[in-house]
């Protein structure tokens, strides 16, 4: 699976979860930093994102 395919798959999975929680999916990235790969899901909402919002998305 290519990096682009991974990002699209994660976006397709994350978007309904994020929207269900009243958040906006801003971006998904899968990047290499040094020897390690990182998958990041960026979210936002009016008034800003809280740690509880991040935890809710992560747990789902």
mmCIF file of N, CA, C and O in Angstrom:
data_model
loop_
_atom_site.group_PDB
_atom_site.id
_atom_site.type_symbol
_atom_site.label_atom_id
_atom_site.label_comp_id
_atom_site.label_asym_id
_atom_site.label_seq_id
_atom_site.Cartn_x
_atom_site.Cartn_y
_atom_site.Cartn_z
ATOM 1 N N UNK A 1 0.862 -1.177 0.000
ATOM 2 C CA UNK A 1 0.000 0.000 0.000
ATOM 3 C C UNK A 1 0.902 1.231 0.000
ATOM 4 O O UNK A 1 1.842 1.324 0.777
ATOM 5 N N UNK A 2 0.582 2.195 -0.849
ATOM 6 C CA UNK A 2 1.377 3.410 -0.926
ATOM 7 C C UNK A 2 1.001 4.382 0.193
ATOM 8 O O UNK A 2 -0.057 4.242 0.821
ATOM 9 N N UNK A 3 1.866 5.343 0.418
ATOM 10 C CA UNK A 3 1.592 6.366 1.431
ATOM 11 C C UNK A 3 0.280 7.093 1.116
ATOM 12 O O UNK A 3 -0.522 7.349 2.009
ATOM 13 N N UNK A 4 0.060 7.402 -0.141
ATOM 14 C CA UNK A 4 -1.177 8.095 -0.542
ATOM 15 C C UNK A 4 -2.405 7.236 -0.241
ATOM 16 O O UNK A 4 -3.421 7.741 0.233
ATOM 17 N N UNK A 5 -2.319 5.946 -0.505
ATOM 18 C CA UNK A 5 -3.437 5.039 -0.227
ATOM 19 C C UNK A 5 -3.706 4.942 1.275
ATOM 20 O O UNK A 5 -4.869 4.880 1.694
ATOM 21 N N UNK A 6 -2.640 4.925 2.065
ATOM 22 C CA UNK A 6 -2.795 4.881 3.519
ATOM 23 C C UNK A 6 -3.513 6.134 4.013
ATOM 24 O O UNK A 6 -4.451 6.058 4.800
ATOM 25 N N UNK A 7 -3.090 7.289 3.520
ATOM 26 C CA UNK A 7 -3.711 8.554 3.920
ATOM 27 C C UNK A 7 -5.189 8.562 3.537
ATOM 28 O O UNK A 7 -6.046 8.955 4.344
ATOM 29 N N UNK A 8 -5.518 8.127 2.344
ATOM 30 C CA UNK A 8 -6.914 8.116 1.901
ATOM 31 C C UNK A 8 -7.751 7.128 2.720
ATOM 32 O O UNK A 8 -8.893 7.419 3.071
ATOM 33 N N UNK A 9 -7.191 5.976 3.039
ATOM 34 C CA UNK A 9 -7.899 4.989 3.856
ATOM 35 C C UNK A 9 -8.190 5.543 5.245
ATOM 36 O O UNK A 9 -9.312 5.439 5.757
ATOM 37 N N UNK A 10 -7.190 6.144 5.851
ATOM 38 C CA UNK A 10 -7.359 6.728 7.183
ATOM 39 C C UNK A 10 -8.370 7.871 7.129
ATOM 40 O O UNK A 10 -9.227 7.991 8.003
ATOM 41 N N UNK A 11 -8.288 8.696 6.103
ATOM 42 C CA UNK A 11 -9.250 9.802 5.952
ATOM 43 C C UNK A 11 -10.675 9.252 5.870
ATOM 44 O O UNK A 11 -11.585 9.767 6.526
ATOM 45 N N UNK A 12 -10.876 8.204 5.104
ATOM 46 C CA UNK A 12 -12.211 7.613 4.948
ATOM 47 C C UNK A 12 -12.731 7.026 6.255
ATOM 48 O O UNK A 12 -13.936 7.036 6.505
ATOM 49 N N UNK A 13 -11.841 6.490 7.067
ATOM 50 C CA UNK A 13 -12.236 5.944 8.361
ATOM 51 C C UNK A 13 -12.479 7.054 9.369
ATOM 52 O O UNK A 13 -13.452 7.030 10.128
ATOM 53 N N UNK A 14 -11.594 8.040 9.403
ATOM 54 C CA UNK A 14 -11.627 9.081 10.429
ATOM 55 C C UNK A 14 -12.724 10.124 10.215
ATOM 56 O O UNK A 14 -13.296 10.620 11.189
ATOM 57 N N UNK A 15 -13.020 10.449 8.974
ATOM 58 C CA UNK A 15 -13.958 11.540 8.706
ATOM 59 C C UNK A 15 -15.324 11.350 9.369
ATOM 60 O O UNK A 15 -15.802 12.254 10.064
ATOM 61 N N UNK A 16 -15.983 10.200 9.226
ATOM 62 C CA UNK A 16 -17.288 10.054 9.888
ATOM 63 C C UNK A 16 -17.189 10.077 11.416
ATOM 64 O O UNK A 16 -18.085 10.582 12.089
ATOM 65 N N UNK A 17 -16.090 9.556 11.946
ATOM 66 C CA UNK A 17 -15.892 9.567 13.404
ATOM 67 C C UNK A 17 -15.748 10.995 13.898
ATOM 68 O O UNK A 17 -16.395 11.407 14.863
ATOM 69 N N UNK A 18 -14.915 11.754 13.223
ATOM 70 C CA UNK A 18 -14.663 13.142 13.606
ATOM 71 C C UNK A 18 -15.945 13.964 13.507
ATOM 72 O O UNK A 18 -16.276 14.731 14.410
ATOM 73 N N UNK A 19 -16.678 13.790 12.420
ATOM 74 C CA UNK A 19 -17.924 14.540 12.236
ATOM 75 C C UNK A 19 -18.960 14.157 13.286
ATOM 76 O O UNK A 19 -19.682 15.020 13.789
ATOM 77 N N UNK A 20 -19.028 12.873 13.631
ATOM 78 C CA UNK A 20 -19.964 12.414 14.657
ATOM 79 C C UNK A 20 -19.679 13.085 16.005
ATOM 80 O O UNK A 20 -20.588 13.329 16.797
ATOM 81 N N UNK A 21 -18.421 13.390 16.251
ATOM 82 C CA UNK A 21 -18.020 14.041 17.500
ATOM 83 C C UNK A 21 -18.128 15.569 17.429
ATOM 84 O O UNK A 21 -17.732 16.269 18.357
ATOM 85 N N UNK A 22 -18.637 16.090 16.310
ATOM 86 C CA UNK A 22 -18.823 17.529 16.167
ATOM 87 C C UNK A 22 -17.541 18.276 15.833
ATOM 88 O O UNK A 22 -17.428 19.475 16.106
ATOM 89 N N UNK A 23 -16.611 17.582 15.218
ATOM 90 C CA UNK A 23 -15.322 18.169 14.871
ATOM 91 C C UNK A 23 -15.155 18.214 13.360
ATOM 92 O O UNK A 23 -15.943 17.642 12.616
ATOM 93 N N UNK A 24 -14.094 18.872 12.922
ATOM 94 C CA UNK A 24 -13.761 18.952 11.505
ATOM 95 C C UNK A 24 -12.436 18.239 11.281
ATOM 96 O O UNK A 24 -11.475 18.453 12.018
ATOM 97 N N UNK A 25 -12.383 17.378 10.261
ATOM 98 C CA UNK A 25 -11.128 16.747 9.875
ATOM 99 C C UNK A 25 -10.390 17.712 8.964
ATOM 100 O O UNK A 25 -10.857 18.035 7.875
ATOM 101 N N UNK A 26 -9.250 18.204 9.420
ATOM 102 C CA UNK A 26 -8.487 19.200 8.673
ATOM 103 C C UNK A 26 -7.506 18.528 7.724
ATOM 104 O O UNK A 26 -7.392 18.921 6.562
ATOM 105 N N UNK A 27 -6.787 17.517 8.206
ATOM 106 C CA UNK A 27 -5.767 16.890 7.372
ATOM 107 C C UNK A 27 -5.379 15.544 7.970
ATOM 108 O O UNK A 27 -5.576 15.299 9.162
ATOM 109 N N UNK A 28 -4.842 14.693 7.118
ATOM 110 C CA UNK A 28 -4.232 13.432 7.535
ATOM 111 C C UNK A 28 -2.888 13.372 6.845
ATOM 112 O O UNK A 28 -2.789 13.659 5.649
ATOM 113 N N UNK A 29 -1.847 13.020 7.602
ATOM 114 C CA UNK A 29 -0.540 12.873 6.976
ATOM 115 C C UNK A 29 0.159 11.635 7.521
ATOM 116 O O UNK A 29 -0.039 11.247 8.679
ATOM 117 N N UNK A 30 0.949 11.025 6.676
ATOM 118 C CA UNK A 30 1.765 9.870 7.035
ATOM 119 C C UNK A 30 3.167 10.203 6.554
ATOM 120 O O UNK A 30 3.437 10.177 5.350
ATOM 121 N N UNK A 31 4.033 10.550 7.485
ATOM 122 C CA UNK A 31 5.345 11.067 7.117
ATOM 123 C C UNK A 31 6.464 10.332 7.846
ATOM 124 O O UNK A 31 6.277 9.830 8.952
ATOM 125 N N UNK A 32 7.605 10.325 7.212
ATOM 126 C CA UNK A 32 8.792 9.742 7.822
ATOM 127 C C UNK A 32 9.622 10.858 8.423
ATOM 128 O O UNK A 32 9.890 11.866 7.769
ATOM 129 N N UNK A 33 9.985 10.666 9.673
ATOM 130 C CA UNK A 33 10.863 11.611 10.363
ATOM 131 C C UNK A 33 12.006 10.794 10.952
ATOM 132 O O UNK A 33 11.798 10.044 11.910
ATOM 133 N N UNK A 34 13.156 10.919 10.349
ATOM 134 C CA UNK A 34 14.277 10.077 10.745
ATOM 135 C C UNK A 34 13.997 8.647 10.317
ATOM 136 O O UNK A 34 13.645 8.388 9.175
ATOM 137 N N UNK A 35 14.103 7.722 11.248
ATOM 138 C CA UNK A 35 13.855 6.309 10.950
ATOM 139 C C UNK A 35 12.406 5.914 11.172
ATOM 140 O O UNK A 35 11.995 4.818 10.798
ATOM 141 N N UNK A 36 11.616 6.780 11.779
ATOM 142 C CA UNK A 36 10.258 6.441 12.189
ATOM 143 C C UNK A 36 9.212 7.051 11.260
ATOM 144 O O UNK A 36 9.418 8.116 10.681
ATOM 145 N N UNK A 37 8.070 6.367 11.169
ATOM 146 C CA UNK A 37 6.913 6.863 10.429
ATOM 147 C C UNK A 37 5.851 7.328 11.418
ATOM 148 O O UNK A 37 5.641 6.689 12.444
ATOM 149 N N UNK A 38 5.189 8.440 11.097
ATOM 150 C CA UNK A 38 4.148 9.008 11.957
ATOM 151 C C UNK A 38 2.877 9.227 11.148
ATOM 152 O O UNK A 38 2.913 9.779 10.059
ATOM 153 N N UNK A 39 1.769 8.785 11.735
ATOM 154 C CA UNK A 39 0.453 9.023 11.160
ATOM 155 C C UNK A 39 -0.219 10.073 12.027
ATOM 156 O O UNK A 39 -0.383 9.884 13.231
ATOM 157 N N UNK A 40 -0.568 11.187 11.425
ATOM 158 C CA UNK A 40 -1.189 12.283 12.168
ATOM 159 C C UNK A 40 -2.554 12.614 11.570
ATOM 160 O O UNK A 40 -2.705 12.698 10.360
ATOM 161 N N UNK A 41 -3.517 12.792 12.455
ATOM 162 C CA UNK A 41 -4.861 13.206 12.071
ATOM 163 C C UNK A 41 -5.093 14.559 12.725
ATOM 164 O O UNK A 41 -5.068 14.675 13.949
ATOM 165 N N UNK A 42 -5.285 15.576 11.914
ATOM 166 C CA UNK A 42 -5.486 16.942 12.414
ATOM 167 C C UNK A 42 -6.973 17.246 12.460
ATOM 168 O O UNK A 42 -7.685 17.048 11.471
ATOM 169 N N UNK A 43 -7.427 17.740 13.607
ATOM 170 C CA UNK A 43 -8.834 18.066 13.804
ATOM 171 C C UNK A 43 -8.966 19.505 14.292
ATOM 172 O O UNK A 43 -8.007 20.086 14.798
ATOM 173 N N UNK A 44 -10.179 20.043 14.144
ATOM 174 C CA UNK A 44 -10.438 21.403 14.607
ATOM 175 C C UNK A 44 -11.917 21.517 14.943
ATOM 176 O O UNK A 44 -12.727 20.678 14.575
ATOM 177 N N UNK A 45 -12.236 22.588 15.672
ATOM 178 C CA UNK A 45 -13.631 22.952 15.933
ATOM 179 C C UNK A 45 -13.651 24.408 16.374
ATOM 180 O O UNK A 45 -12.630 24.954 16.796
ATOM 181 N N UNK A 46 -14.823 25.025 16.255
ATOM 182 C CA UNK A 46 -14.974 26.399 16.721
ATOM 183 C C UNK A 46 -14.615 26.462 18.202
ATOM 184 O O UNK A 46 -15.069 25.617 18.982
ATOM 185 N N UNK A 47 -13.804 27.400 18.564
ATOM 186 C CA UNK A 47 -13.399 27.549 19.954
ATOM 187 C C UNK A 47 -12.147 26.767 20.305
ATOM 188 O O UNK A 47 -11.630 26.876 21.402
ATOM 189 N N UNK A 48 -11.687 25.943 19.366
ATOM 190 C CA UNK A 48 -10.458 25.188 19.586
ATOM 191 C C UNK A 48 -10.701 23.771 20.058
ATOM 192 O O UNK A 48 -11.749 23.435 20.595
ATOM 193 N N UNK A 49 -9.712 22.946 19.843
ATOM 194 C CA UNK A 49 -9.762 21.531 20.198
ATOM 195 C C UNK A 49 -9.198 21.343 21.599
ATOM 196 O O UNK A 49 -8.201 21.947 21.970
ATOM 197 N N UNK A 50 -9.851 20.498 22.373
ATOM 198 C CA UNK A 50 -9.381 20.199 23.719
ATOM 199 C C UNK A 50 -8.678 18.839 23.733
ATOM 200 O O UNK A 50 -8.793 18.048 22.783
ATOM 201 N N UNK A 51 -8.010 18.565 24.817
ATOM 202 C CA UNK A 51 -7.388 17.257 24.994
ATOM 203 C C UNK A 51 -8.456 16.166 24.986
ATOM 204 O O UNK A 51 -8.240 15.073 24.453
ATOM 205 N N UNK A 52 -9.617 16.456 25.554
ATOM 206 C CA UNK A 52 -10.728 15.494 25.543
ATOM 207 C C UNK A 52 -11.176 15.175 24.121
ATOM 208 O O UNK A 52 -11.525 14.025 23.813
ATOM 209 N N UNK A 53 -11.176 16.176 23.234
ATOM 210 C CA UNK A 53 -11.523 15.939 21.829
ATOM 211 C C UNK A 53 -10.506 14.995 21.190
ATOM 212 O O UNK A 53 -10.890 14.048 20.486
ATOM 213 N N UNK A 54 -9.234 15.254 21.413
ATOM 214 C CA UNK A 54 -8.174 14.394 20.866
ATOM 215 C C UNK A 54 -8.310 12.973 21.393
ATOM 216 O O UNK A 54 -8.173 12.009 20.634
ATOM 217 N N UNK A 55 -8.594 12.849 22.668
ATOM 218 C CA UNK A 55 -8.748 11.533 23.283
ATOM 219 C C UNK A 55 -9.942 10.793 22.694
ATOM 220 O O UNK A 55 -9.862 9.588 22.399
ATOM 221 N N UNK A 56 -11.048 11.501 22.481
ATOM 222 C CA UNK A 56 -12.253 10.877 21.939
ATOM 223 C C UNK A 56 -11.990 10.331 20.532
ATOM 224 O O UNK A 56 -12.396 9.207 20.211
ATOM 225 N N UNK A 57 -11.309 11.103 19.699
ATOM 226 C CA UNK A 57 -10.997 10.654 18.346
ATOM 227 C C UNK A 57 -10.027 9.481 18.412
ATOM 228 O O UNK A 57 -10.207 8.469 17.736
ATOM 229 N N UNK A 58 -9.021 9.590 19.220
ATOM 230 C CA UNK A 58 -8.015 8.533 19.349
ATOM 231 C C UNK A 58 -8.633 7.219 19.840
ATOM 232 O O UNK A 58 -8.317 6.140 19.321
ATOM 233 N N UNK A 59 -9.527 7.307 20.803
ATOM 234 C CA UNK A 59 -10.155 6.099 21.339
ATOM 235 C C UNK A 59 -11.063 5.406 20.321
ATOM 236 O O UNK A 59 -11.225 4.200 20.369
ATOM 237 N N UNK A 60 -11.661 6.198 19.471
ATOM 238 C CA UNK A 60 -12.563 5.616 18.457
ATOM 239 C C UNK A 60 -11.759 4.928 17.399
ATOM 240 O O UNK A 60 -12.126 3.969 16.809
#
